[in-house]
Protein backbone atom coordinates (compact mmCIF):
# COMPACT_ATOMS: atom_id res chain seq x y z
CA UNK A 1 -2.65 161.53 -41.31
CA UNK A 2 -3.79 159.91 -44.64
CA UNK A 3 -7.00 158.15 -43.86
CA UNK A 4 -8.16 161.96 -44.05
CA UNK A 5 -7.33 162.81 -47.40
CA UNK A 6 -9.95 162.32 -50.01
CA UNK A 7 -9.42 159.60 -52.00
CA UNK A 8 -9.66 161.61 -55.15
CA UNK A 9 -6.25 163.94 -53.67
CA UNK A 10 -4.90 160.87 -53.37
CA UNK A 11 -1.50 161.58 -55.97
CA UNK A 12 1.55 160.04 -55.87
CA UNK A 13 4.58 161.46 -53.14
CA UNK A 14 7.50 160.76 -51.04
CA UNK A 15 5.90 158.87 -49.20
CA UNK A 16 4.45 156.78 -51.31
CA UNK A 17 6.18 154.17 -52.37
CA UNK A 18 5.66 150.27 -54.97
CA UNK A 19 3.95 147.19 -53.17
CA UNK A 20 3.66 145.11 -56.40
CA UNK A 21 7.01 143.80 -56.44
CA UNK A 22 5.85 140.40 -55.49
CA UNK A 23 3.25 140.26 -59.20
CA UNK A 24 5.60 141.86 -60.99
CA UNK A 25 8.51 139.35 -60.24
CA UNK A 26 5.66 136.59 -60.85
CA UNK A 27 4.49 137.84 -63.92
CA UNK A 28 7.67 138.60 -65.30
CA UNK A 29 8.78 134.47 -63.76
CA UNK A 30 4.98 133.40 -65.90
CA UNK A 31 6.48 135.14 -68.85
CA UNK A 32 10.07 133.95 -69.08
CA UNK A 33 8.47 130.06 -68.63
CA UNK A 34 6.23 130.67 -72.04
CA UNK A 35 9.72 131.77 -73.75
CA UNK A 36 10.76 128.73 -72.73
CA UNK A 37 8.77 126.68 -73.49
CA UNK A 38 8.32 127.64 -76.93
CA UNK A 39 12.10 128.08 -77.48
CA UNK A 40 11.86 123.67 -76.29
CA UNK A 41 9.24 123.09 -78.53
CA UNK A 42 10.14 124.81 -81.63
CA UNK A 43 13.58 123.35 -80.72
CA UNK A 44 11.99 119.88 -80.55
CA UNK A 45 9.61 120.54 -83.95
CA UNK A 46 6.88 120.88 -82.72
CA UNK A 47 4.61 122.53 -85.74
CA UNK A 48 1.69 124.38 -83.84
CA UNK A 49 -0.18 123.99 -87.10
CA UNK A 50 -1.19 120.31 -86.58
CA UNK A 51 -3.40 121.78 -84.13
CA UNK A 52 -5.46 123.51 -86.32
CA UNK A 53 -4.30 122.45 -89.79
CA UNK A 54 -5.26 119.33 -91.30
CA UNK A 55 -2.71 116.54 -91.64
CA UNK A 56 -2.99 112.88 -93.16
CA UNK A 57 -1.11 109.50 -91.79
CA UNK A 58 1.93 110.68 -92.74
CA UNK A 59 1.94 114.07 -91.77
CA UNK A 60 1.92 115.85 -94.89
CA UNK A 61 -0.16 119.42 -94.18
CA UNK A 62 -3.04 119.65 -96.35
CA UNK A 63 -5.80 122.36 -96.65
CA UNK A 64 -8.46 119.81 -96.51
CA UNK A 65 -8.06 116.22 -94.56
CA UNK A 66 -10.77 112.98 -95.36
CA UNK A 67 -11.57 109.68 -93.49
CA UNK A 68 -11.31 107.04 -96.54
CA UNK A 69 -12.79 104.82 -93.72
CA UNK A 70 -15.11 104.92 -91.10
CA UNK A 71 -13.62 102.51 -89.01
CA UNK A 72 -10.05 103.55 -89.01
CA UNK A 73 -9.71 106.81 -87.28
CA UNK A 74 -5.10 107.36 -87.54
CA UNK A 75 -5.46 107.14 -91.21
CA UNK A 76 -6.59 110.37 -93.48
CA UNK A 77 -5.97 111.36 -96.58
CA UNK A 78 -5.51 115.31 -98.09
CA UNK A 79 -8.04 116.11 -101.11
CA UNK A 80 -7.94 118.43 -103.87
CA UNK A 81 -8.18 122.01 -102.20
CA UNK A 82 -11.04 122.61 -104.92
CA UNK A 83 -13.31 119.75 -103.76
CA UNK A 84 -16.52 119.44 -101.42
CA UNK A 85 -16.30 117.47 -98.83
CA UNK A 86 -19.50 115.62 -99.04
CA UNK A 87 -19.46 115.55 -102.94
CA UNK A 88 -15.86 114.08 -102.82
CA UNK A 89 -16.32 112.03 -99.47
CA UNK A 90 -19.86 110.52 -101.05
CA UNK A 91 -18.09 109.96 -104.52
CA UNK A 92 -19.34 105.94 -105.52
CA UNK A 93 -16.84 106.41 -108.62
CA UNK A 94 -13.58 107.96 -106.04
CA UNK A 95 -11.18 105.01 -105.49
CA UNK A 96 -9.60 106.80 -102.65
CA UNK A 97 -12.97 106.17 -100.12
CA UNK A 98 -13.35 102.83 -98.55
CA UNK A 99 -17.34 104.05 -97.09
CA UNK A 100 -19.35 106.19 -99.06
CA UNK A 101 -20.64 109.22 -96.59
CA UNK A 102 -21.84 112.24 -96.51
CA UNK A 103 -19.86 114.71 -94.55
CA UNK A 104 -19.32 117.97 -93.63
CA UNK A 105 -16.09 120.87 -93.70
CA UNK A 106 -14.93 121.68 -90.04
CA UNK A 107 -12.36 124.27 -88.61
CA UNK A 108 -12.07 124.80 -92.77
CA UNK A 109 -9.42 121.76 -92.41
CA UNK A 110 -11.53 118.69 -91.51
CA UNK A 111 -14.59 116.47 -93.52
CA UNK A 112 -16.25 114.80 -90.74
CA UNK A 113 -19.39 112.78 -91.44
CA UNK A 114 -22.84 114.55 -91.20
CA UNK A 115 -24.32 111.99 -88.94
CA UNK A 116 -22.39 109.64 -86.32
CA UNK A 117 -24.96 106.72 -86.25
CA UNK A 118 -23.13 106.25 -89.44
CA UNK A 119 -19.81 104.55 -87.88
CA UNK A 120 -19.98 101.12 -86.27
CA UNK A 121 -20.17 100.30 -83.07
CA UNK A 122 -17.11 99.72 -81.12
CA UNK A 123 -15.12 100.86 -84.08
CA UNK A 124 -11.70 103.68 -83.23
CA UNK A 125 -13.69 106.08 -85.57
CA UNK A 126 -17.25 105.83 -82.79
CA UNK A 127 -14.72 106.19 -80.13
CA UNK A 128 -13.08 110.01 -81.41
CA UNK A 129 -16.69 110.76 -82.87
CA UNK A 130 -18.82 110.81 -79.94
CA UNK A 131 -21.74 112.86 -78.71
CA UNK A 132 -18.21 114.68 -76.19
CA UNK A 133 -16.64 115.61 -79.26
CA UNK A 134 -19.81 116.72 -81.31
CA UNK A 135 -20.71 119.16 -78.25
CA UNK A 136 -16.58 119.97 -78.66
CA UNK A 137 -16.85 120.43 -82.30
CA UNK A 138 -19.47 123.17 -81.94
CA UNK A 139 -17.95 124.87 -79.36
CA UNK A 140 -14.85 125.55 -81.64
CA UNK A 141 -16.99 126.49 -84.50
CA UNK A 142 -18.75 129.10 -82.70
CA UNK A 143 -15.64 130.31 -81.94
CA UNK A 144 -13.77 130.09 -85.19
CA UNK A 145 -17.04 132.11 -86.02
CA UNK A 146 -16.80 134.82 -83.51
CA UNK A 147 -12.93 134.96 -83.83
CA UNK A 148 -13.06 138.94 -84.79
CA UNK A 149 -15.98 139.78 -82.54
CA UNK A 150 -13.13 138.31 -79.79
CA UNK A 151 -10.17 140.47 -80.67
CA UNK A 152 -12.78 143.31 -80.90
CA UNK A 153 -14.12 142.63 -77.86
CA UNK A 154 -10.84 142.03 -75.79
CA UNK A 155 -9.88 145.79 -77.71
CA UNK A 156 -12.45 147.62 -76.51
CA UNK A 157 -11.40 146.36 -72.98
CA UNK A 158 -8.75 147.49 -72.49
CA UNK A 159 -9.76 150.83 -74.18
CA UNK A 160 -11.86 150.81 -71.34
CA UNK A 161 -10.17 149.96 -68.74
CA UNK A 162 -7.98 153.14 -69.88
CA UNK A 163 -10.36 155.55 -69.99
CA UNK A 164 -12.01 154.10 -66.26
CA UNK A 165 -8.73 154.73 -65.19
CA UNK A 166 -8.98 158.33 -66.05
CA UNK A 167 -12.30 158.66 -64.51
CA UNK A 168 -11.35 157.09 -61.34
CA UNK A 169 -9.42 160.30 -61.18
CA UNK A 170 -11.79 162.88 -60.78
CA UNK A 171 -14.65 160.82 -59.67
CA UNK A 172 -13.28 158.10 -57.22
CA UNK A 173 -15.08 158.29 -54.66
CA UNK A 174 -18.70 158.43 -56.58
CA UNK A 175 -17.52 155.86 -58.91
CA UNK A 176 -16.78 153.10 -56.80
CA UNK A 177 -19.83 153.22 -54.52
CA UNK A 178 -21.36 153.30 -58.43
CA UNK A 179 -19.51 150.32 -59.59
CA UNK A 180 -20.38 148.20 -56.51
CA UNK A 181 -23.96 149.12 -56.55
CA UNK A 182 -24.11 148.72 -60.43
CA UNK A 183 -22.26 144.84 -59.87
CA UNK A 184 -24.92 144.27 -56.86
CA UNK A 185 -28.17 144.70 -59.03
CA UNK A 186 -26.44 143.56 -61.88
CA UNK A 187 -25.70 140.59 -60.27
CA UNK A 188 -29.32 140.00 -58.39
CA UNK A 189 -30.45 139.88 -62.38
CA UNK A 190 -27.68 137.54 -63.81
CA UNK A 191 -29.14 135.30 -60.96
CA UNK A 192 -32.47 135.23 -60.98
CA UNK A 193 -31.59 134.73 -64.62
CA UNK A 194 -29.80 131.61 -64.10
CA UNK A 195 -31.74 129.96 -61.18
CA UNK A 196 -35.39 131.12 -63.98
CA UNK A 197 -33.01 128.95 -67.15
CA UNK A 198 -32.08 126.71 -64.27
CA UNK A 199 -35.43 125.38 -63.66
CA UNK A 200 -37.07 125.69 -66.93
CA UNK A 201 -34.41 123.77 -68.78
CA UNK A 202 -34.31 120.70 -65.79
CA UNK A 203 -37.71 119.83 -67.12
CA UNK A 204 -36.06 118.20 -70.05
CA UNK A 205 -33.99 115.02 -69.98
CA UNK A 206 -31.62 116.68 -72.06
CA UNK A 207 -30.96 119.74 -70.65
CA UNK A 208 -30.64 118.51 -67.17
CA UNK A 209 -27.51 118.77 -66.38
CA UNK A 210 -27.20 122.09 -67.92
CA UNK A 211 -30.43 123.34 -66.03
CA UNK A 212 -28.38 122.25 -62.36
CA UNK A 213 -24.90 123.83 -63.30
CA UNK A 214 -27.62 127.33 -64.36
CA UNK A 215 -29.22 126.77 -61.23
CA UNK A 216 -25.71 126.05 -58.96
CA UNK A 217 -23.84 129.28 -59.89
CA UNK A 218 -27.63 131.23 -60.08
CA UNK A 219 -27.25 130.21 -56.09
CA UNK A 220 -23.08 130.80 -55.82
């Protein structure tokens, strides 16, 4: 009987019941697990600021951190709040600096070397500031720069989701077909773009790996 009812006419009634209890229980369990992990970390003395903020070799929190030597990674020092990274690390009269080098501010907490080639190959510092670190640095900087834009987009997505739910109550069947068509057309365009961009990137040795990934995602 229900197969003959229009989608837009399906409304709550005594014959309908909740089918999402297992999913709800899994969500509740996941939330409880997160709370337990947070409580355990707090009781163990964990400090979340150590992830994002700077600290010296004695775990003292500070505004900016520098490495006095480009040979030892674990020795870090706090510098005055009003100091500029490069002015401090490149000052030949600075008694705290063993090596003098140009530096740049990273995530508002660290003064990292501007030129990674300044570090001696095979040292403790060189192993921490390699090409992978530079890639991660650029990614984190992009996230930090666009953090408010990300928040706005997330909030907008939630609002649009509620609007979508209200609209689908009135034009459900049409909206389902329109959405499916939009996904197919948009997916086709995206696949074409990924494959085209990937074909161009594989021509260069620097972007060959990224190009292969783009082609793979485009074909998939």
